[in-house]
Structure formats: structure tokens, C-alpha cells
Amino acid sequence: MNQLELIRALPKAELHVHIEGTFEPELMFAIAQRNHIDIPYKSVEEVKQAYNFHNLQSFLDIYYAGANVLVYEQDFYDLAWAYFEKCAEDHVVHTEMFFDPQTHTDRGVAFKTVIDGLQRACDDAKSKLGISSHLIMCFLRHLSEEAAFETLAQALPYKEQIIGVGLDSSEVGHPPSKFERVFAKAREAGFLIVAHAGEEGPPEYVWEALDLLKVNRIDHGVRSEEDEALMQRLIAEKMPLTVCPLSNLKLCVVEDMADHNIRRLLQQGVHVTVNSDDPSYFGGYMNDNFIAISEALDLTADELKQLAINSFEASFIDDTQKNHWKNQILALA
Ligand code: HPA
Ligand code: ZN
């Protein structure tokens, strides 16, 4: 089996994907039309031309604008279902997807509408495609602590459907410490905890995510490499980093894929995983990310397998399921 065949054959778990970031222009047009909502583009080509981001904020502005056309339960279902079909193509057998409730509730869409649509897609993915999933809701860090507390309260009736709470949106200037109290409350309520840190923000934000939010995983975290003591902490604690190579390239976190540090992190013993982040915006889904790093960094078959094993070990599934997928990976030639 060559690297490409191996990437396709590996069962994989995706742990860092924003469902709003899987919104393909074709579906965006279809939903905008049926909901009679204007979008500032005339064609799919025009949408794609607008995707020339150079940093996180320039991406987020377009990402939030696109999400505006999502209004009804069926819209959220269609969005998630389209993503699950991509998972099936890429042999992603388990996914833990982020959603941003505030992006929708701030426009008057009910929390229930969002969660019902996503949950129905998750149920269908299990029964029709054999793909398991969990939902993680993220607080938008550019909004206030108070708004995050309100969102947490809205989520409590759906506690059984939401495995964890995360933190996303504009990182610099909005450190994890801003949300220390609301994450403490989320932990008390029994949610698992993740947070974006060390994407554009400094290693100090990763320290805060560990020490103040008490995260189970760090999302991105690639800037941890700048701080040797932090690296030792991540290695010692086997703290997963959900790395998103094509995202890092598109948002200029790295200049060239050949400069990406995922292989160095892996070789040093950091528990890195591969993920797509916002695949519709960043040029590819799970396998595209694997292929991009495999080619640019000349990854070995053992390294590709280790990345796939890491994805299950870092996931929130039980040990029986983890061992099942790990054995399948080890059995590949
Ligand atoms: N970083 C921060 N916020 C986000 C991202 C990201 O990569 N994608 C969607 N919201
Ligand atoms: Zn992200």
C-alpha cells in the first residue's frame, strides 16, 4: 500500500471541525434561496473568490456571514448531513463536531432548532452510515463572559446531547482567563472541556487553557513549540493537540506546508491529531489534510498510522471502541 492508499484505508476520528465551517457554497446558495435570504454573491465562483483570507479574523468575518442563512431545523440537518457524507468518503468513522450556538441564537434562531437539526443528522449518520459522533458547543470568545453564561444555561436542558464545551473565534485579546468562571460551571455540570489556544495566540494562552479551564484537549496549540516548558508539560500529560494543517496554511499560521511543525511535534512525543477545522473554507476535508502533510513532510506509514491511532485515543469514546479502531489500524499492511 502506498501512502495515499494507506490514508484512504485508515479509519480516522475527527476532533476539530466546526459544523458551520463545512458549509459548501452550493448548499449555502440552495438554503439562501429557499429561505429567501440575500447573500452578497452572485455565483459559487464569486463565493470561492471571497475566500482569500490572510488571518483568522478575515476568515471569521466571512464564516459568520455564511452562517446567516441557517434558520430552520432542516437547514442544520442538511449542513451536518453533507459533512457526514464527506466523512463516509474519507473513512472518518467518528467525529466530535463543534457548533457555535451564539452565531444562531443572536439572530433569533432557537437553541432547540440548532440542536434538533444537528442531532437528527447525528442519528442518521449512525444508522445509515455507521458513523458515531458527539457534539461540542463552543463559546464565542469575542463576546462577553455574561453571554457565555447565558449560552451555558440554554444548553443545560440538552446536556445529554452535548458532550463538551469549547472556546473559539478571535483568539488574540480574548485569553482563556476571560472565561475561567463559566468553564468552571460547565465542568461542574459534567461537560468535558476543550479550547482553541495557541493558534494565533501565544503559548501563555495554552498554559491558561490547561491551568484555568482544565481542558481535556487543546485545539490547534501549534504555537506551544515556542515554549520548551510547555512542550514538556504537554508530553508528560499526554495532552492532545487537535492540529489543522490546511487551516494553518490558509490563515498564514505557517507560510508553507513544508514548515509545518506537526511532524516535529509527533516525533517529540506530543499527542497530535489531524483535523480539517473549516474544510469548506480551507481547501479540504480529513484526507486532504493527511495528504497535504504526508506529501510536504514525507511522513512514513508508521507516522500516518500513529496519527490515526492518536485521533481515537484523544477522542471521547470509550476504551472498548478505542481498542477496536486501534486494532483495525495496526492490522493494516
Ligand atoms: N479558530 C478560531 N475560531 C474558529 C475557527 C478557528 O480555526 N474556526 C471556526 N471558528
Ligand atoms: Zn477551529
Coordinates of C-alpha atoms and ligand atoms in Angstrom, one line a residue:
M1 CA 0.0 0.0 0.0
N2 CA 1.4 3.4 -0.9
Q3 CA 0.8 6.5 1.4
L4 CA -2.3 7.6 -0.5
E5 CA -3.9 4.2 -0.3
L6 CA -3.0 4.0 3.4
I7 CA -4.5 7.4 4.2
R8 CA -7.7 6.3 2.5
A9 CA -7.8 2.9 4.2
L10 CA -7.1 4.2 7.7
P11 CA -10.2 4.6 10.0
K12 CA -10.0 8.1 11.5
A13 CA -11.7 10.2 14.1
E14 CA -12.2 13.9 13.6
L15 CA -11.9 16.0 16.7
H16 CA -11.7 19.6 15.4
V17 CA -14.3 20.5 12.9
H18 CA -16.8 23.5 13.1
I19 CA -20.0 22.4 11.5
E20 CA -20.6 25.9 10.3
G21 CA -17.2 25.6 8.6
T22 CA -18.3 22.7 6.5
F23 CA -20.9 24.9 4.7
E24 CA -20.2 24.4 1.0
P25 CA -21.1 27.3 -1.3
E26 CA -23.6 25.1 -3.3
L27 CA -25.6 24.3 -0.2
M28 CA -25.3 27.9 1.0
F29 CA -26.9 29.1 -2.2
A30 CA -29.7 26.4 -2.1
I31 CA -30.6 27.3 1.6
A32 CA -30.4 31.0 1.0
Q33 CA -32.8 30.7 -1.9
R34 CA -35.3 28.5 -0.1
N35 CA -35.2 30.8 3.0
H36 CA -35.4 34.0 0.8
I37 CA -32.2 35.4 2.3
D38 CA -29.9 37.6 0.2
I39 CA -26.2 36.7 0.2
P40 CA -23.7 39.1 -1.3
Y41 CA -22.5 36.8 -4.0
K42 CA -23.9 36.1 -7.5
S43 CA -22.3 32.7 -8.0
V44 CA -20.5 29.8 -6.4
E45 CA -17.3 31.1 -8.1
E46 CA -17.8 34.5 -6.5
V47 CA -18.1 32.9 -3.1
K48 CA -14.9 31.0 -3.6
Q49 CA -13.1 34.2 -4.8
A50 CA -14.1 35.8 -1.5
Y51 CA -12.2 33.1 0.4
N52 CA -8.8 34.8 0.2
F53 CA -8.1 35.1 3.9
H54 CA -4.8 36.1 5.3
N55 CA -5.5 35.6 9.0
L56 CA -8.1 34.3 11.5
Q57 CA -10.3 37.5 11.6
S58 CA -10.6 37.9 7.8
F59 CA -11.8 34.3 7.7
L60 CA -14.2 34.7 10.7
D61 CA -15.9 37.7 9.1
I62 CA -16.9 35.6 6.0
Y63 CA -17.7 32.5 8.1
Y64 CA -20.2 34.3 10.3
A65 CA -21.8 35.9 7.2
G66 CA -22.3 32.5 5.6
A67 CA -24.0 31.1 8.7
N68 CA -26.7 33.8 8.5
V69 CA -28.7 31.8 6.0
L70 CA -29.2 28.9 8.5
V71 CA -32.7 29.4 10.1
Y72 CA -34.7 26.2 10.3
E73 CA -34.1 22.7 11.8
Q74 CA -33.8 21.3 8.3
D75 CA -31.0 23.7 7.4
F76 CA -28.9 22.5 10.3
Y77 CA -29.8 18.9 9.4
D78 CA -28.7 19.4 5.8
L79 CA -25.5 21.1 6.8
A80 CA -24.5 18.3 9.1
W81 CA -25.6 15.6 6.8
A82 CA -23.5 17.0 4.0
Y83 CA -20.5 16.8 6.3
F84 CA -21.3 13.2 7.3
E85 CA -21.3 12.2 3.6
K86 CA -17.7 13.7 3.4
C87 CA -16.8 11.6 6.5
A88 CA -18.0 8.5 4.8
E89 CA -15.9 9.2 1.7
D90 CA -12.8 9.8 3.9
H91 CA -13.3 6.8 6.2
V92 CA -13.8 9.1 9.2
V93 CA -15.7 6.7 11.4
H94 CA -16.2 9.0 14.4
T95 CA -16.4 12.8 14.7
E96 CA -16.7 15.3 17.6
M97 CA -18.1 18.4 15.9
F98 CA -18.2 21.9 17.2
F99 CA -21.2 24.2 16.8
D100 CA -21.4 27.9 17.7
P101 CA -24.9 28.4 19.3
Q102 CA -24.4 32.1 19.7
T103 CA -23.9 32.6 16.0
H104 CA -27.5 31.4 15.6
T105 CA -29.3 32.5 18.9
D106 CA -28.0 36.1 18.4
R107 CA -30.0 36.1 15.2
G108 CA -33.2 34.8 16.9
V109 CA -32.8 31.2 16.0
A110 CA -33.8 29.0 19.0
F111 CA -31.1 26.8 20.6
K112 CA -33.5 23.9 20.2
T113 CA -33.7 24.4 16.4
V114 CA -29.9 24.1 16.1
I115 CA -29.5 21.1 18.4
D116 CA -32.5 19.2 16.9
G117 CA -31.3 19.6 13.4
L118 CA -27.7 18.5 14.3
Q119 CA -28.9 15.6 16.5
R120 CA -31.2 14.2 13.8
A121 CA -28.2 14.2 11.4
C122 CA -26.0 12.5 14.0
D123 CA -28.7 9.8 14.5
D124 CA -29.0 9.3 10.7
A125 CA -25.2 9.1 10.4
K126 CA -25.1 6.3 12.9
S127 CA -28.0 4.3 11.4
K128 CA -27.3 4.9 7.7
L129 CA -23.5 5.4 7.5
G130 CA -22.3 3.7 10.7
I131 CA -20.5 6.9 11.8
S132 CA -20.6 7.8 15.5
S133 CA -20.5 11.4 16.7
H134 CA -20.5 13.8 19.6
L135 CA -21.5 17.4 19.8
I136 CA -19.3 20.1 21.4
M137 CA -20.7 23.6 21.8
C138 CA -18.3 26.5 21.7
F139 CA -18.5 29.9 23.3
L140 CA -17.5 32.8 21.0
R141 CA -14.6 34.4 22.9
H142 CA -15.0 37.8 21.3
L143 CA -18.4 38.0 23.1
S144 CA -18.7 38.6 26.9
E145 CA -18.4 36.2 29.8
E146 CA -22.1 37.0 30.6
A147 CA -23.2 35.9 27.1
A148 CA -21.3 32.6 27.6
F149 CA -23.1 32.1 30.9
E150 CA -26.4 32.6 29.2
T151 CA -25.5 30.1 26.5
L152 CA -24.4 27.6 29.1
A153 CA -27.8 28.0 30.8
Q154 CA -29.6 27.4 27.4
A155 CA -27.6 24.2 26.9
L156 CA -28.4 22.6 30.2
P157 CA -31.7 21.1 29.1
Y158 CA -29.7 19.4 26.3
K159 CA -26.9 18.2 28.5
E160 CA -27.3 14.5 27.4
Q161 CA -26.8 15.5 23.7
I162 CA -23.7 17.8 24.2
I163 CA -20.6 16.1 25.4
G164 CA -18.4 19.1 25.9
V165 CA -17.8 22.8 25.8
G166 CA -15.2 24.6 23.8
L167 CA -13.9 28.1 23.1
D168 CA -13.4 29.6 19.6
S169 CA -13.5 32.7 17.4
S170 CA -11.0 35.6 17.6
E171 CA -8.2 34.4 19.9
V172 CA -5.8 37.3 20.4
G173 CA -7.1 39.7 23.1
H174 CA -9.5 37.1 24.4
P175 CA -7.5 34.8 26.6
P176 CA -8.9 31.7 28.2
S177 CA -8.8 33.5 31.6
K178 CA -11.7 35.7 30.4
F179 CA -13.9 32.6 30.7
E180 CA -12.4 30.8 33.7
R181 CA -15.7 31.1 35.8
V182 CA -18.0 29.9 33.1
F183 CA -15.8 26.9 32.3
A184 CA -15.7 26.0 36.0
K185 CA -19.5 26.0 35.9
A186 CA -19.5 23.9 32.7
R187 CA -17.2 21.3 34.4
E188 CA -19.4 21.2 37.4
A189 CA -22.3 20.4 35.2
G190 CA -20.4 17.5 33.8
F191 CA -19.3 18.8 30.4
L192 CA -15.8 17.8 29.1
I193 CA -13.7 20.8 28.2
V194 CA -11.7 21.8 25.1
A195 CA -10.4 25.2 24.0
H196 CA -8.8 26.8 21.0
A197 CA -5.4 28.1 22.2
G198 CA -2.0 28.7 20.5
E199 CA -3.4 29.1 17.0
E200 CA -2.6 32.8 16.6
G201 CA -2.4 33.4 20.3
P202 CA 0.9 32.9 22.4
P203 CA 1.9 29.9 24.4
E204 CA 0.6 31.7 27.5
Y205 CA -2.9 31.1 26.3
V206 CA -2.2 27.3 26.2
W207 CA -1.0 27.5 29.8
E208 CA -4.2 29.3 30.7
A209 CA -6.3 26.7 28.9
L210 CA -4.6 23.9 30.9
D211 CA -4.4 25.6 34.3
L212 CA -7.6 27.7 34.4
L213 CA -10.0 26.0 32.1
K214 CA -8.6 22.5 32.9
V215 CA -9.1 21.3 29.3
N216 CA -9.2 17.7 28.2
R217 CA -7.7 18.7 24.8
I218 CA -6.2 21.8 23.2
D219 CA -7.5 22.8 19.8
H220 CA -4.6 23.8 17.5
G221 CA -1.9 24.5 20.1
V222 CA 0.8 24.6 17.4
R223 CA 2.5 27.7 18.9
S224 CA 3.3 25.6 22.1
E225 CA 6.5 24.7 20.3
E226 CA 7.8 28.2 21.2
D227 CA 7.9 27.3 24.9
E228 CA 10.0 24.4 26.0
A229 CA 8.5 24.0 29.5
L230 CA 5.0 23.9 27.9
M231 CA 6.2 21.2 25.5
Q232 CA 7.4 19.1 28.4
R233 CA 4.0 19.6 30.2
L234 CA 2.0 18.6 27.1
I235 CA 4.2 15.5 26.6
A236 CA 4.1 14.5 30.3
E237 CA 0.3 14.8 30.5
K238 CA -0.3 13.2 27.0
M239 CA -2.4 16.3 26.3
P240 CA -3.9 16.0 22.8
L241 CA -3.5 18.8 20.3
T242 CA -6.1 18.9 17.5
V243 CA -3.9 20.2 14.7
C244 CA -5.4 21.5 11.5
P245 CA -2.8 21.7 8.8
L246 CA -4.7 23.2 5.8
S247 CA -6.3 25.7 8.2
N248 CA -2.9 26.8 9.4
L249 CA -1.7 27.2 5.8
K250 CA -4.8 29.2 4.7
L251 CA -4.7 31.5 7.7
C252 CA -0.9 32.0 7.5
V253 CA -0.1 30.4 10.8
V254 CA 2.5 28.7 8.6
E255 CA 3.9 30.0 5.4
D256 CA 4.5 26.7 3.7
M257 CA 3.3 23.2 4.5
A258 CA 6.9 22.1 4.4
D259 CA 7.4 24.3 7.5
H260 CA 4.5 22.8 9.5
N261 CA 5.6 21.5 12.9
I262 CA 3.2 18.5 13.2
R263 CA 5.9 16.0 12.4
R264 CA 8.3 17.6 14.8
L265 CA 5.6 17.6 17.5
L266 CA 4.8 13.9 16.8
Q267 CA 8.5 12.9 16.9
Q268 CA 8.9 14.7 20.3
G269 CA 6.1 12.8 21.7
V270 CA 3.3 15.3 21.7
H271 CA -0.1 13.7 21.2
V272 CA -1.0 15.4 17.9
T273 CA -4.0 14.6 15.7
V274 CA -5.0 15.7 12.2
N275 CA -8.3 17.6 11.6
S276 CA -10.0 19.8 9.0
D277 CA -11.3 22.8 11.1
D278 CA -13.4 24.5 8.5
P279 CA -13.0 22.3 5.4
S280 CA -15.3 24.2 3.1
Y281 CA -13.2 27.4 3.6
F282 CA -9.7 25.9 4.0
G283 CA -9.4 23.7 0.9
G284 CA -10.1 20.2 2.2
Y285 CA -11.6 17.6 4.4
M286 CA -9.8 15.0 6.6
N287 CA -8.0 13.0 3.8
D288 CA -6.9 16.2 2.1
N289 CA -5.2 17.3 5.3
F290 CA -3.5 13.9 5.7
I291 CA -2.3 14.0 2.1
A292 CA -1.0 17.6 2.4
I293 CA 1.2 16.8 5.4
S294 CA 2.2 13.4 4.1
E295 CA 3.5 14.9 0.9
A296 CA 5.0 18.1 2.3
L297 CA 6.7 16.4 5.3
D298 CA 7.3 13.0 3.7
L299 CA 5.5 11.1 6.5
T300 CA 6.2 7.4 7.0
A301 CA 3.5 4.7 7.1
D302 CA 4.1 4.3 10.8
E303 CA 3.7 8.0 11.4
L304 CA 0.4 8.1 9.4
K305 CA -0.9 5.2 11.5
Q306 CA 0.2 6.8 14.7
L307 CA -1.7 10.0 13.8
A308 CA -4.9 7.9 13.2
I309 CA -4.4 6.0 16.4
N310 CA -3.9 9.3 18.3
S311 CA -7.2 10.5 16.9
F312 CA -9.1 7.7 18.6
E313 CA -7.0 7.9 21.8
A314 CA -7.7 11.6 22.1
S315 CA -11.4 11.2 21.4
F316 CA -14.3 11.0 23.9
I317 CA -15.3 7.4 23.0
D318 CA -15.0 4.5 25.5
D319 CA -11.9 2.3 25.8
T320 CA -13.6 -0.7 24.0
Q321 CA -14.3 1.4 21.0
K322 CA -10.8 2.9 21.1
N323 CA -9.2 -0.5 21.2
H324 CA -11.4 -1.7 18.3
W325 CA -10.3 1.1 16.0
K326 CA -6.7 0.9 17.2
N327 CA -6.6 -2.9 16.3
Q328 CA -8.0 -2.2 12.9
I329 CA -5.3 0.4 12.2
L330 CA -2.5 -1.9 13.4
A331 CA -3.8 -4.7 11.2
L332 CA -3.4 -2.6 8.0
A333 CA -0.4 -3.7 6.0
Ligands
HPA1 N1 -10.2 29.3 15.2 C1 -11.0 30.1 15.9 N2 -12.3 30.1 15.8 C2 -12.8 29.4 14.8 C3 -12.1 28.7 13.9 C4 -10.7 28.6 14.2 O1 -9.9 27.9 13.5 N3 -12.9 28.1 13.0 C5 -14.1 28.5 13.4 N4 -14.1 29.3 14.4
ZN2 ZN -11.2 25.6 15.0

